[in-house]
CSV table of C-alpha atoms in Angstrom, one decimal:
chain,number,residue,atom,x,y,z
J,932,MET,CA,-24.1,0.5,-10.5
J,933,TYR,CA,-25.3,3.8,-9.3
J,934,GLN,CA,-23.9,6.5,-11.6
J,935,TYR,CA,-22.3,9.1,-9.3
J,936,THR,CA,-21.2,12.3,-11.0
J,937,ASP,CA,-19.1,15.2,-9.7
J,938,ARG,CA,-19.9,18.9,-9.9
J,939,LYS,CA,-18.6,19.0,-13.4
J,940,ASN,CA,-21.0,16.2,-14.4
J,941,ARG,CA,-18.2,13.7,-14.9
J,942,THR,CA,-19.1,10.0,-14.3
J,943,LEU,CA,-16.9,7.8,-12.1
J,944,ALA,CA,-15.6,6.1,-15.2
J,945,ASP,CA,-14.6,9.5,-16.6
J,946,ARG,CA,-12.7,10.3,-13.4
J,947,VAL,CA,-10.9,6.9,-13.3
J,948,ASN,CA,-10.0,7.2,-17.0
J,949,ALA,CA,-8.5,10.6,-16.3
J,950,ALA,CA,-6.6,9.2,-13.3
J,951,ALA,CA,-5.2,6.4,-15.6
J,952,GLU,CA,-4.1,8.9,-18.3
J,953,ARG,CA,-2.0,10.8,-15.7
J,954,ARG,CA,0.1,7.8,-15.1
J,955,LEU,CA,3.1,6.7,-17.2
J,956,ASP,CA,1.8,3.2,-17.0
J,957,GLN,CA,-1.9,3.6,-17.9
J,958,GLY,CA,-2.8,0.0,-17.1
J,959,THR,CA,-5.6,-2.1,-18.6
J,960,GLU,CA,-9.3,-1.6,-19.2
J,961,GLN,CA,-9.8,-4.3,-16.6
J,962,ASP,CA,-7.9,-2.1,-14.1
J,963,LYS,CA,-10.1,0.8,-15.0
J,964,GLY,CA,-13.3,-1.2,-14.6
J,965,ALA,CA,-12.3,-2.6,-11.3
J,966,ALA,CA,-11.2,0.9,-10.0
J,967,THR,CA,-14.6,2.3,-11.1
J,968,ALA,CA,-16.5,-0.4,-9.2
J,969,LEU,CA,-14.3,0.2,-6.1
J,970,LEU,CA,-14.9,3.9,-6.3
J,971,ALA,CA,-18.6,3.5,-6.6
J,972,ASP,CA,-18.7,1.2,-3.5
J,973,MET,CA,-16.6,3.6,-1.5
J,974,LEU,CA,-18.8,6.5,-2.4
J,975,ARG,CA,-21.9,4.5,-1.5
J,976,ALA,CA,-20.5,4.0,1.9
J,977,ALA,CA,-19.5,7.7,2.2
J,978,ALA,CA,-23.0,8.8,1.1
J,979,GLN,CA,-24.3,7.5,4.4
J,980,HIS,CA,-22.2,10.2,6.1
J,981,GLY,CA,-23.3,12.9,3.7
J,982,VAL,CA,-19.9,12.8,1.9
J,983,THR,CA,-19.7,13.1,-1.8
J,984,LEU,CA,-17.0,12.8,-4.4
J,985,ASP,CA,-16.9,16.6,-4.6
J,986,VAL,CA,-16.1,16.7,-0.9
J,987,PHE,CA,-13.3,14.2,-1.3
J,988,ASP,CA,-11.9,16.2,-4.2
J,989,TRP,CA,-11.0,18.9,-1.6
J,990,VAL,CA,-8.8,16.6,0.4
J,991,THR,CA,-7.7,13.7,-1.8
J,992,ASP,CA,-7.8,12.3,-5.3
J,993,LEU,CA,-10.1,9.4,-4.6
J,994,PRO,CA,-10.5,8.2,-8.2
J,995,GLY,CA,-6.7,8.2,-8.5
J,996,THR,CA,-6.3,6.3,-5.3
J,997,CYS,CA,-8.8,3.6,-6.4
J,998,TYR,CA,-7.0,3.3,-9.7
J,999,ARG,CA,-3.6,2.9,-8.2
J,1000,ALA,CA,-4.9,0.3,-5.7
J,1001,MET,CA,-6.4,-1.8,-8.5
J,1002,ALA,CA,-3.3,-1.4,-10.8
J,1003,ARG,CA,-1.1,-2.6,-7.9
J,1004,ARG,CA,-3.0,-5.9,-7.6
J,1005,ARG,CA,-1.6,-7.1,-10.9
J,1006,ASP,CA,0.7,-10.1,-11.3
J,1007,PRO,CA,4.3,-9.4,-10.1
J,1008,ALA,CA,5.6,-9.9,-13.6
J,1009,ASP,CA,3.2,-7.3,-14.9
J,1010,ARG,CA,4.3,-4.9,-12.1
J,1011,VAL,CA,8.0,-5.4,-13.0
J,1012,ASN,CA,7.3,-4.9,-16.7
J,1013,ALA,CA,5.5,-1.7,-15.9
J,1014,ALA,CA,8.5,-0.6,-13.9
J,1015,ALA,CA,10.8,-1.4,-16.8
J,1016,GLU,CA,8.7,0.6,-19.2
J,1017,ARG,CA,8.9,3.7,-17.0
J,1018,ARG,CA,12.7,3.7,-17.4
J,1019,PRO,CA,14.6,5.3,-20.4
J,1020,ASP,CA,16.6,2.1,-20.5
J,1021,GLU,CA,14.0,-0.7,-20.4
J,1022,GLY,CA,16.6,-3.4,-20.1
J,1023,THR,CA,16.2,-7.0,-21.4
J,1024,GLU,CA,13.7,-9.7,-20.9
J,1025,GLN,CA,16.4,-11.5,-18.8
J,1026,ASP,CA,16.5,-8.5,-16.5
J,1027,ARG,CA,12.7,-8.5,-16.1
J,1028,ALA,CA,12.7,-12.2,-15.4
J,1029,ALA,CA,15.4,-11.8,-12.8
J,1030,ALA,CA,13.6,-8.9,-11.2
J,1031,THR,CA,10.4,-10.9,-11.1
J,1032,ALA,CA,12.1,-13.8,-9.4
J,1033,LEU,CA,13.8,-11.4,-6.9
J,1034,LEU,CA,10.4,-9.8,-6.1
J,1035,ALA,CA,8.8,-13.2,-5.6
J,1036,ASP,CA,11.5,-14.3,-3.2
J,1037,ILE,CA,11.3,-11.0,-1.2
J,1038,LEU,CA,7.5,-11.3,-1.0
J,1039,HIS,CA,7.8,-14.9,0.1
J,1040,ALA,CA,10.1,-13.9,2.9
J,1041,ALA,CA,7.9,-10.9,3.8
J,1042,ALA,CA,4.8,-13.1,3.9
J,1043,LYS,CA,6.2,-14.8,7.0
J,1044,HIS,CA,5.9,-11.4,8.8
J,1045,GLY,CA,2.4,-10.7,7.4
J,1046,ILE,CA,3.7,-8.2,4.9
J,1047,THR,CA,2.3,-8.2,1.4
J,1048,LEU,CA,3.0,-6.3,-1.8
J,1049,ASP,CA,0.1,-4.0,-1.0
J,1050,THR,CA,1.7,-3.2,2.3
J,1051,PHE,CA,5.0,-2.3,0.6
J,1052,ASP,CA,3.1,-0.1,-1.8
J,1053,TRP,CA,2.4,2.3,1.0
J,1054,VAL,CA,6.1,2.9,1.6
J,1055,THR,CA,8.0,2.0,-1.6
J,1056,ASP,CA,7.6,0.9,-5.2
J,1057,LEU,CA,9.0,-2.6,-4.6
J,1058,PRO,CA,8.7,-3.8,-8.2
J,1059,SER,CA,10.8,-0.8,-9.4
J,1060,THR,CA,13.3,-1.3,-6.6
J,1061,CYS,CA,13.8,-4.9,-7.6
J,1062,TYR,CA,14.2,-4.0,-11.3
J,1063,ARG,CA,16.7,-1.3,-10.5
J,1064,ALA,CA,18.6,-3.7,-8.3
J,1065,VAL,CA,18.9,-6.2,-11.1
J,1066,LEU,CA,20.1,-3.5,-13.5
J,1067,ARG,CA,22.7,-2.3,-11.1
J,1068,HIS,CA,24.0,-5.8,-10.5
J,1069,ARG,CA,25.1,-6.1,-14.2
J,1070,ASP,CA,28.7,-6.0,-15.3
J,1071,LEU,CA,30.5,-2.6,-15.0
J,1072,THR,CA,31.3,-2.6,-18.7
J,1073,ASP,CA,27.6,-3.0,-19.5
J,1074,ARG,CA,26.8,-0.1,-17.2
J,1075,ILE,CA,29.4,2.2,-18.9
J,1076,ASN,CA,28.1,1.2,-22.3
J,1077,GLU,CA,24.6,2.2,-21.3
J,1078,ALA,CA,25.8,5.5,-19.9
J,1079,ALA,CA,27.6,6.1,-23.2
J,1080,GLN,CA,24.5,5.3,-25.3
J,1081,ARG,CA,22.5,7.9,-23.3
J,1082,ARG,CA,24.8,10.6,-24.6
J,1083,THR,CA,24.3,12.5,-27.8
J,1084,THR,CA,27.8,11.3,-28.9
J,1085,PRO,CA,28.4,7.7,-27.7
J,1086,GLY,CA,32.2,8.2,-27.6
J,1087,THR,CA,35.1,5.8,-28.3
J,1088,GLU,CA,35.9,2.3,-27.0
J,1089,GLU,CA,39.0,3.9,-25.4
J,1090,GLN,CA,36.8,6.2,-23.4
J,1091,LYS,CA,34.5,3.4,-22.4
J,1092,ALA,CA,37.4,1.3,-21.2
J,1093,ALA,CA,38.9,4.1,-19.2
J,1094,ALA,CA,35.5,4.9,-17.6
J,1095,THR,CA,35.1,1.2,-16.6
J,1096,VAL,CA,38.5,1.2,-14.9
J,1097,LEU,CA,37.6,4.5,-13.1
J,1098,LEU,CA,34.3,3.1,-12.0
J,1099,ALA,CA,35.8,-0.1,-10.7
J,1100,ASP,CA,38.4,1.8,-8.7
J,1101,MET,CA,35.8,4.2,-7.2
J,1102,LEU,CA,33.4,1.4,-6.3
J,1103,HIS,CA,36.3,-0.4,-4.6
J,1104,ALA,CA,37.2,2.7,-2.6
J,1105,ALA,CA,33.5,3.2,-1.6
J,1106,ALA,CA,33.1,-0.5,-0.7
J,1107,GLN,CA,35.7,-0.1,2.0
J,1108,HIS,CA,33.3,2.3,3.7
J,1109,GLY,CA,30.3,0.0,3.2
J,1110,VAL,CA,28.8,2.5,0.7
J,1111,THR,CA,26.9,1.7,-2.5
J,1112,LEU,CA,26.8,4.9,-4.5
J,1113,ASP,CA,24.1,3.8,-7.0
J,1114,TRP,CA,21.4,4.8,-4.5
J,1115,VAL,CA,22.4,8.5,-4.6
J,1116,THR,CA,24.0,9.1,-8.0
J,1117,ASP,CA,24.5,7.7,-11.5
J,1118,LEU,CA,28.1,6.8,-10.9
J,1119,PRO,CA,28.7,5.0,-14.2
J,1120,GLY,CA,27.3,8.1,-16.1
J,1121,ASN,CA,29.4,10.4,-14.0
J,1122,CYS,CA,32.6,8.3,-14.6
J,1123,TYR,CA,32.0,8.3,-18.3
J,1124,ALA,CA,31.3,12.0,-18.4
J,1125,ALA,CA,34.5,12.6,-16.4
J,1126,VAL,CA,36.6,10.6,-18.8
J,1127,VAL,CA,35.2,12.2,-21.9
J,1128,SER,CA,35.7,15.7,-20.3
J,1129,ARG,CA,39.3,14.8,-19.4
J,1130,LEU,CA,40.2,13.5,-22.8
J,1131,HIS,CA,38.5,16.5,-24.4
J,1132,ALA,CA,40.6,18.9,-22.2
J,1133,ARG,CA,43.8,17.1,-23.2
J,1134,THR,CA,42.9,17.4,-26.9
J,1135,THR,CA,42.3,21.1,-26.4
J,1136,GLN,CA,45.6,21.5,-24.6
J,1137,TRP,CA,47.5,19.7,-27.4
J,1138,ALA,CA,45.8,21.8,-30.1
J,1139,THR,CA,46.6,25.0,-28.2
J,1140,ALA,CA,50.3,23.9,-27.7
J,1141,SER,CA,50.6,23.2,-31.4
């Protein structure tokens, strides 16, 4: 392979490794090798037009683009696992398996329209979307417990139960308008914080009255 270098004398492998290190999911050595080969072939084609990697650097991150393209070609289960690892709450193996199955079914349906996962990658991170959808479909109590665990002080079972009831009532009210609030806000977390704040305010009032 022709060893292109940029103006800083970095090889293509150096550039691809740097692109990988900027990502939360750094991928595999196989991804890096495939991206380096892709980058070399693209630059070989560009050289016929007098365009070098330095020229591309002014308009786009070509090494990063090549790396993302190769990383996205991995197995759907790998893509879902990578999506899970980017989240503070990585969920369970059951969640990942369910998200992988959901992704497979969506891609099967999309294939009838000539749409592949690569096509979706231009507009949305479909593996992450499937994983979030699975997590959001879990029991409300589980969602409140997760919200509580993200707090410095997890709180009491009474607070969790009250937050679950509040969440259920708010979701019921929103459903009458055809609205799913999880896409715009962390409603379980907000409900839990509201309950904790309300009980804290009551405690303060009682202490003051005493």
